[in-house]
Amino acid sequence: MAAADSPSAALRRRDLCSRGIRLAGKMRADVVDLLDTYVEQQGLDASVSVAAVEGVPPAAVERWDEQTGTQRLLENLAAYRAFRALLAQMLEEQREQLGEADAGLGRALAAVLLQVSAFAYHLEELLRLESRGIPGEEEEEEDGPPPLPRLSVFEQKLRGLSVLRELAQWAVRSSRDLRQLAKPSPATETAPSLAESP
Amino acid sequence: DSHIQYERVGADVTMKCGSMDWDAAVTWTANGTDIDESHLNGSYLILKNVDLSQSGQYSCYEGSSWHLKYQTSLRVGTPPKEPVLMCRSNNYPKGFYCSWHLPTPTYIPNTFNISVIHGTKDMVCEKDAVPKNRCHIRYLQLFSTVKYKVTLTVTNALGKNFTTLTFDEFAIVKPDPPESVVAKPVPNNPRRLEVSWQNPSSWPDPESFPLKFFLRYRPLILDQWQHVELSDGTSHTITDAYAGKEYIIQVAAKDNDIGTWSDWSVAVHATPWTEEPKHLTTEAQITETTSASTSSFMAPPTTKICDKGAMVGSGAVAVCWTAGLVMAAYSVLFI
């Protein structure tokens, strides 16, 4: 933990948090624009309520203010890794269904995917700074993420809507999480290290 | 026994004198005043097309003994119209409040019942002691995409009505206006005003949930506002104020990421710094009498305008820099 507490580590953390906050803000703005385009081009009703979709990480959280820094980083990282896979799937489905007819939507999806990947990288850097191991890295390299279930075209559209909505919420949550992380850290971290967690 | 009787405006009301027979001799009073027999049908009191002024205490007395046989308090009113409901979070992320009122009075007592549902979960909206038509809810979850549904039902003796609001967590976030707005002139700067303010005290955590601000200002003599959006900090220096003009300034706040702008703050007034008039020296007097000015303004002969070396131009229109600045400033006064 000595490395995480050094002045240079604190500066690095603050710098990563500031950049992450800016990235989250840009990402949210782009996702909101993409949502409007997606709803229109998929022929969906913007006000439709979509029940929780399997595999889409919900941004909703209880006792958010009580989370430790490590919890925030781990939950964020797990979410953005999931979004990376989901967006890649959406892009593939888009190309299968519409080919080049919807190049604009495809480009917007690809741009958001890039931002999600960049944000996941930011989170990994912050976790390294906290002297925490990056969870699931070795498993991912060997086996890849679990395959997403194949859905009907309509189910794909609803899942896509859920993905973008939750991602927009996550972008706001992440911005708040990083602001919490950027605050001067307490002397000790109370969350268990990865080696201790089940 | 005393009763309370609620009737709609415009209704026809028949009051029986307790258990007295129809043909019994009785006297009715309204608020202690005898009611004319023309309103009686036997011992029944008939009030047609009642209005609000007919609310009051009605009493029926047996004819000969003047024993009180029946008494009722008539309350004339209306069933409730659809209530007006508003929900807002001015203390995000702690929670939100809802407040309500009726668009028109009913003139009789009403009870309000509010229900809040988040997804499938019922939430309790705790009534505020003051004001009475308000309740508040603590957020149990943050960053949820599931909408909140708030239903307000108003009931009185003559009917009921309700209204429903559906919204998501972010949409209702609206801070209170910034507080302690102060505007001051900047010494030796005739076109500057320094403005500062504070976060609204109801906003619980400005460090984690920073606010951005919108400042608007105009001289009192003009209608058009200038606007400046500020993403951080609680102060700003206006650098394009008209010299010598009194300004009106207001500030609004918004969460950096979500929700809507607050109402405008209380307005403050300020006038930029202006230079005190000074006495002219002998040299300046000579300079003034030998040069002509194209400005409509001429400085008084005792005012020192400029030094000998600070002249621009030549001949009849030679003016010095300082004089030029002063004249330009005063020219603005006359626009």
XYZ file of C-alpha atoms in Angstrom, chain A residues 8-123:
116
model
C 3.541 10.743 -6.991
C 0.924 7.981 -6.773
C -1.595 10.476 -5.391
C -0.832 12.845 -8.269
C -1.097 10.048 -10.783
C -4.418 8.973 -9.271
C -5.767 12.509 -9.429
C -4.627 12.841 -13.011
C -6.218 9.529 -14.035
C -9.418 10.477 -12.227
C -9.586 13.899 -13.943
C -9.066 12.374 -17.356
C -11.506 9.611 -16.546
C -14.140 12.146 -15.497
C -13.723 14.013 -18.778
C -13.901 10.772 -20.732
C -17.022 9.708 -18.844
C -18.662 13.041 -19.620
C -17.883 12.775 -23.336
C -18.962 9.153 -23.359
C -22.287 10.003 -21.768
C -22.985 12.788 -24.262
C -22.203 10.448 -27.170
C -24.286 7.618 -25.711
C -27.275 9.925 -25.242
C -27.015 11.028 -28.895
C -26.579 7.412 -29.962
C -29.665 6.425 -27.957
C -31.807 8.901 -29.873
C -30.479 7.619 -33.192
C -30.840 3.994 -32.139
C -34.449 4.402 -30.989
C -35.394 6.132 -34.214
C -33.638 3.753 -36.568
C -34.778 0.620 -34.782
C -38.385 1.821 -34.807
C -38.680 1.709 -31.034
C -40.779 3.854 -28.694
C -38.412 6.012 -26.623
C -40.644 5.737 -23.571
C -40.828 1.941 -23.581
C -39.809 0.351 -20.305
C -37.384 -2.504 -20.675
C -37.071 -5.005 -17.875
C -33.594 -5.894 -16.676
C -31.847 -7.774 -19.476
C -29.539 -10.652 -18.681
C -25.942 -9.724 -19.143
C -26.497 -5.946 -19.099
C -24.911 -4.552 -15.934
C -27.410 -2.298 -14.122
C -25.981 1.001 -12.918
C -28.429 1.156 -10.008
C -26.721 0.741 -6.656
C -27.764 0.920 -3.011
C -25.643 2.688 -0.381
C -23.464 4.180 -3.089
C -21.955 6.648 -0.638
C -20.707 3.804 1.580
C -18.662 2.069 -1.115
C -14.904 1.938 -0.779
C -12.627 3.108 -3.574
C -11.724 -0.445 -4.485
C -15.362 -1.501 -4.686
C -16.057 1.385 -7.004
C -13.184 0.515 -9.296
C -13.980 -3.204 -9.398
C -17.687 -2.668 -10.100
C -16.919 -0.102 -12.771
C -14.359 -2.324 -14.432
C -16.682 -5.336 -14.482
C -19.424 -3.170 -16.002
C -17.310 -1.637 -18.745
C -15.833 -4.977 -19.706
C -19.374 -6.279 -20.073
C -20.346 -3.219 -22.136
C -17.319 -3.760 -24.345
C -18.575 -7.246 -25.215
C -22.190 -6.108 -25.559
C -21.349 -3.221 -27.863
C -19.140 -5.461 -29.992
C -22.080 -7.861 -30.281
C -24.433 -5.004 -31.178
C -22.038 -3.855 -33.878
C -21.872 -7.322 -35.368
C -25.654 -7.701 -35.291
C -26.031 -4.288 -36.882
C -23.779 -5.259 -39.748
C -25.568 -8.596 -40.209
C -29.014 -7.008 -40.281
C -28.454 -3.804 -42.154
C -25.040 -4.122 -43.787
C -23.928 -0.794 -45.138
C -27.424 0.684 -45.073
C -26.879 2.016 -41.563
C -23.221 3.047 -41.645
C -23.879 6.091 -39.455
C -25.260 4.031 -36.602
C -22.418 1.557 -37.001
C -19.821 4.345 -36.796
C -21.475 5.815 -33.716
C -21.531 2.395 -32.046
C -17.874 1.859 -32.908
C -16.953 5.261 -31.470
C -18.701 4.500 -28.207
C -17.076 1.064 -28.093
C -13.697 2.760 -28.398
C -14.516 5.089 -25.516
C -15.713 2.205 -23.370
C -12.455 0.354 -24.045
C -10.449 3.470 -23.181
C -12.385 3.906 -19.970
C -11.835 0.265 -19.002
C -8.129 0.843 -19.504
C -8.291 3.909 -17.233
C -9.921 1.801 -14.548
